């Protein structure tokens, strides 16, 4: 359920198994829960646009 | 739930929440976390601290429709993009949250800097939630200075201080520092929640899972 992750003292434990979704800074996208009646794979939804100022 | 104040570590629990304003999972996850805290017998001894995490610091300052970004960024059709958003809207609706599919997207740098100002007045969480309420109900004025000033004033944050932040780069370093700290702690996205500096929750989880984590962290910190 938990993974040791950081340099905090005592170490921080990351609870990962139950995460339902998050927004990814690398892609600017937000993972949606995978699977529908049509059997879709994981999808993404927008976080922010990526064009330069 | 209390906003962050001077605390006695032996009798309180600090919950740090890294988030960005536009992130739909942050919007939903924060709502679930609020519900979990409200259910906790320790609710009045839990301090929530907003930590900013700018998902896309190079985003355009132009405010554009979220669906426009989705189709451009991910190469999906407008119909596919709308279907994706409808799924997310369904999740929000299950929480009783407004969620406009045709909502604005833009650069959140100013908003996140203002959240740091809000923290100085003990209103960071409320400011974040107020900004998200404007965005997710689809108000394209959400990024405007007038809106940001109004929301802050409604929370008791002096408009002069808000204008000072908007007219400068104040708190930009704080936004970068929060981001760096999250990455150091292992965050790869947001929301990212750390309870009592012991337990980290990457991403949004259910209200029940937040509640269980709160009790687990409380025992570790105060047990």
Coordinates of C-alpha atoms in Angstrom, one line a residue:
Chain A
X1 CA 0.0 0.0 0.0
X2 CA 2.8 2.4 0.8
X3 CA 6.2 3.1 -0.7
X4 CA 9.0 4.9 1.1
X5 CA 9.8 7.9 -0.9
X6 CA 11.6 10.9 0.5
X7 CA 14.3 12.3 2.6
X8 CA 12.1 13.5 5.4
X9 CA 12.8 12.4 8.9
X10 CA 11.0 10.1 9.6
X11 CA 10.6 9.0 6.0
X12 CA 7.5 10.0 4.1
X13 CA 5.3 7.1 3.0
X14 CA 3.4 7.5 -0.3
X15 CA 0.0 5.9 -0.4
X16 CA -0.3 5.0 -4.1
X17 CA -2.7 2.1 -4.6
X18 CA -5.9 3.9 -4.3
X19 CA -5.1 7.1 -6.3
X20 CA -8.0 7.7 -8.6
X21 CA -6.6 10.4 -10.8
X22 CA -4.1 13.3 -10.9
X23 CA -2.9 16.0 -13.2
X24 CA 0.6 15.5 -14.7
X25 CA 3.0 18.5 -14.9
X26 CA 5.0 16.8 -17.7
X27 CA 2.1 16.6 -20.1
X28 CA -0.3 19.2 -18.7
X29 CA -2.9 16.5 -18.8
X30 CA -5.1 14.9 -16.2
X31 CA -5.5 11.1 -16.1
X32 CA -9.0 9.9 -16.1
X33 CA -10.1 6.6 -14.6
X34 CA -9.6 4.0 -17.4
X35 CA -12.3 1.8 -18.8
X36 CA -15.8 2.4 -20.0
X37 CA -18.5 0.2 -21.4
X38 CA -16.7 0.4 -24.7
X39 CA -13.5 -0.7 -23.1
X40 CA -11.5 2.5 -23.5
X41 CA -8.0 2.8 -22.3
X42 CA -6.9 5.5 -19.8
X43 CA -7.7 8.9 -21.1
X44 CA -6.6 12.4 -20.4
X45 CA -8.3 15.6 -19.7
X46 CA -6.7 19.1 -19.9
X47 CA -5.0 20.8 -17.1
X48 CA -3.8 24.0 -18.7
X49 CA -2.8 25.1 -22.2
X50 CA 0.8 24.8 -23.1
X51 CA 1.5 27.6 -25.4
X52 CA 4.2 30.0 -24.4
X53 CA 3.3 33.4 -23.0
Chain B
X1 CA -10.9 22.4 9.7
X2 CA -8.6 25.2 10.5
X3 CA -6.3 27.2 8.3
X4 CA -2.7 27.0 9.2
X5 CA -1.8 28.8 12.3
X6 CA 0.8 28.5 15.1
X7 CA 0.2 24.9 16.3
X8 CA 1.3 22.5 19.0
X9 CA 2.7 19.6 17.1
X10 CA 1.7 17.1 19.8
X11 CA -2.0 17.9 19.5
X12 CA -2.6 18.9 15.9
X13 CA -2.2 17.5 12.4
X14 CA -1.0 19.5 9.5
X15 CA -2.2 18.5 6.1
X16 CA -0.2 20.0 3.2
X17 CA -2.1 20.0 -0.1
X18 CA -0.2 20.8 -3.3
X19 CA -2.6 21.9 -6.0
X20 CA -3.1 24.0 -9.1
X21 CA -6.3 26.0 -9.7
X22 CA -7.2 24.4 -13.0
X23 CA -6.5 20.9 -12.1
X24 CA -9.9 19.0 -12.0
X25 CA -8.5 16.3 -9.8
X26 CA -7.4 18.9 -7.3
X27 CA -10.8 20.5 -7.4
X28 CA -12.5 17.1 -6.7
X29 CA -9.9 15.8 -4.3
X30 CA -9.9 19.0 -2.2
X31 CA -13.7 18.6 -1.8
X32 CA -13.3 15.0 -0.7
X33 CA -10.5 16.0 1.7
X34 CA -12.7 18.7 3.2
X35 CA -15.5 16.1 3.7
X36 CA -13.0 13.6 5.3
X37 CA -11.7 16.3 7.7
X38 CA -15.3 17.3 8.6
X39 CA -16.0 13.6 9.5
X40 CA -12.9 13.3 11.7
X41 CA -13.2 13.6 15.4
X42 CA -10.0 15.7 15.2
X43 CA -11.5 18.1 12.7
X44 CA -10.9 21.2 14.9
X45 CA -7.3 20.2 15.3
X46 CA -6.4 19.7 11.7
X47 CA -4.7 22.5 9.9
X48 CA -4.7 22.5 6.1
X49 CA -1.9 24.3 4.4
X50 CA -2.2 25.0 0.7
X51 CA 1.0 24.4 -1.3
X52 CA 1.1 25.6 -4.9
X53 CA 2.1 23.5 -7.8
X54 CA 2.0 25.2 -11.2
X55 CA 1.3 22.4 -13.6
X56 CA 2.2 24.5 -16.6
X57 CA 4.2 27.6 -15.8
X58 CA 4.7 28.3 -19.6
X59 CA 1.0 28.3 -20.3
X60 CA -0.2 31.2 -22.4
X61 CA -1.6 34.2 -20.6
X62 CA -4.5 34.1 -23.0
X63 CA -7.7 32.6 -21.7
X64 CA -9.0 29.8 -24.0
X65 CA -11.7 27.2 -23.8
X66 CA -10.5 24.1 -22.1
X67 CA -11.8 21.9 -24.9
X68 CA -9.8 23.9 -27.4
X69 CA -6.7 23.0 -25.4
X70 CA -7.7 19.3 -25.2
X71 CA -8.1 18.9 -28.9
X72 CA -4.9 20.8 -29.7
X73 CA -2.7 19.2 -27.1
X74 CA -3.9 15.6 -27.4
X75 CA -5.0 15.4 -31.0
X76 CA -8.4 14.1 -30.1
X77 CA -11.6 15.2 -31.9
X78 CA -13.9 17.7 -30.4
X79 CA -16.4 15.0 -29.8
X80 CA -13.8 12.8 -28.1
X81 CA -12.7 15.8 -26.0
X82 CA -16.2 16.6 -24.9
X83 CA -16.8 12.9 -24.0
X84 CA -13.7 12.9 -21.8
X85 CA -14.8 16.1 -20.1
X86 CA -18.3 14.7 -19.6
X87 CA -16.8 11.8 -17.7
X88 CA -14.9 14.2 -15.5
X89 CA -18.1 16.2 -15.1
X90 CA -19.9 13.1 -14.0
X91 CA -17.3 12.5 -11.2
X92 CA -17.7 16.1 -10.1
X93 CA -21.5 15.9 -10.1
X94 CA -21.3 12.8 -7.9
X95 CA -19.6 15.1 -5.4
X96 CA -22.2 17.8 -5.9
X97 CA -19.7 20.1 -7.5
X98 CA -20.4 22.4 -10.5
X99 CA -18.2 21.5 -13.5
X100 CA -18.6 23.3 -16.7
X101 CA -17.2 21.5 -19.7
X102 CA -17.0 24.8 -21.5
X103 CA -14.8 26.5 -18.9
X104 CA -11.7 28.7 -19.3
X105 CA -8.1 27.7 -19.2
X106 CA -5.1 30.0 -18.9
X107 CA -1.9 30.7 -17.0
X108 CA -2.4 30.3 -13.2
X109 CA 0.8 32.0 -12.1
X110 CA -1.0 35.1 -10.8
X111 CA -3.5 33.0 -9.0
X112 CA -0.9 30.8 -7.3
X113 CA 1.0 33.9 -6.2
X114 CA -2.1 35.3 -4.7
X115 CA -2.7 32.1 -2.8
X116 CA 0.6 32.7 -1.1
X117 CA -0.7 36.1 -0.1
X118 CA -3.9 34.5 1.1
X119 CA -1.7 32.3 3.3
X120 CA -0.4 35.3 5.1
X121 CA -3.9 36.2 6.0
X122 CA -4.8 32.6 6.9
X123 CA -7.2 32.3 3.9
X124 CA -5.1 30.4 1.3
X125 CA -7.5 27.4 1.2
X126 CA -10.6 29.6 0.9
X127 CA -8.9 31.7 -1.8
X128 CA -7.9 28.6 -3.8
X129 CA -11.4 27.2 -3.5
X130 CA -13.0 30.5 -4.5
X131 CA -10.8 30.7 -7.6
X132 CA -11.7 27.1 -8.5
X133 CA -15.4 27.8 -8.1
X134 CA -15.1 30.6 -10.6
X135 CA -13.2 28.5 -13.1
X136 CA -15.2 25.3 -12.8
X137 CA -18.6 27.1 -13.1
X138 CA -17.3 28.3 -16.4
X139 CA -16.7 32.0 -15.8
X140 CA -14.2 33.3 -18.3
X141 CA -13.6 36.3 -16.1
X142 CA -12.0 34.0 -13.5
X143 CA -8.5 35.0 -14.5
X144 CA -9.2 38.7 -14.5
X145 CA -7.7 41.0 -11.9
X146 CA -11.1 42.3 -11.0
X147 CA -12.3 38.8 -10.1
X148 CA -9.2 37.9 -8.2
X149 CA -9.4 41.2 -6.2
X150 CA -13.1 40.7 -5.5
X151 CA -12.6 37.1 -4.3
X152 CA -9.7 38.2 -2.1
X153 CA -11.6 41.1 -0.6
X154 CA -14.5 38.8 0.1
X155 CA -12.1 36.8 2.3
X156 CA -10.8 39.8 4.0
X157 CA -7.6 40.2 2.1
X158 CA -6.8 43.9 1.5
X159 CA -7.3 44.8 -2.2
X160 CA -4.2 47.0 -2.0
X161 CA -2.1 43.9 -1.2
X162 CA -3.7 41.9 -4.0
X163 CA -2.9 44.7 -6.5
X164 CA 0.6 44.9 -5.2
X165 CA 1.1 41.2 -5.9
X166 CA -0.5 41.4 -9.3
X167 CA 1.7 44.3 -10.2
X168 CA 4.9 42.6 -9.2
X169 CA 6.5 39.2 -9.1
X170 CA 5.9 38.8 -5.4
X171 CA 5.6 35.2 -4.3
X172 CA 6.9 33.9 -7.6
X173 CA 9.9 32.4 -5.7
X174 CA 7.5 30.9 -3.2
X175 CA 5.5 29.2 -6.0
X176 CA 8.8 27.8 -7.4
X177 CA 9.9 26.6 -3.9
X178 CA 6.6 24.8 -3.3
X179 CA 6.9 23.1 -6.7
X180 CA 10.4 22.0 -6.0
X181 CA 9.5 20.7 -2.6
X182 CA 6.7 18.6 -4.0
X183 CA 9.0 17.0 -6.5
X184 CA 11.6 16.4 -3.8
X185 CA 8.9 14.6 -1.8
X186 CA 8.1 12.4 -4.7
X187 CA 5.1 14.1 -6.3
X188 CA 4.7 13.5 -10.0
X189 CA 1.4 15.3 -10.3
X190 CA -1.3 17.0 -8.3
X191 CA -3.2 16.9 -6.0
X192 CA -0.4 15.8 -3.7
X193 CA -1.3 15.6 -0.1
X194 CA 1.0 15.1 2.9
X195 CA -0.4 14.4 6.3
X196 CA 1.7 15.1 9.4
X197 CA 4.8 15.0 7.2
X198 CA 4.5 11.3 7.5
X199 CA 2.0 10.1 4.9
X200 CA 1.8 11.2 1.3
X201 CA -1.1 10.7 -1.1
X202 CA -0.3 11.3 -4.8
X203 CA -3.5 12.1 -6.7
X204 CA -7.1 12.2 -5.6
X205 CA -8.5 9.4 -3.6
X206 CA -12.0 8.8 -2.2
X207 CA -13.3 10.6 0.8
X208 CA -13.1 7.3 2.8
X209 CA -9.4 6.9 1.8
X210 CA -8.7 10.4 2.9
X211 CA -10.4 9.8 6.2
X212 CA -8.5 6.6 6.8
X213 CA -5.2 8.4 6.0
X214 CA -6.1 11.2 8.4
X215 CA -6.7 8.7 11.2
X216 CA -3.5 6.9 10.4
X217 CA -1.5 10.0 10.3
X218 CA -3.1 11.3 13.5
X219 CA -2.1 8.1 15.3
X220 CA 1.5 8.4 14.0
X221 CA 1.8 12.0 14.9
X222 CA -0.2 12.2 18.1
X223 CA -0.8 8.6 19.2

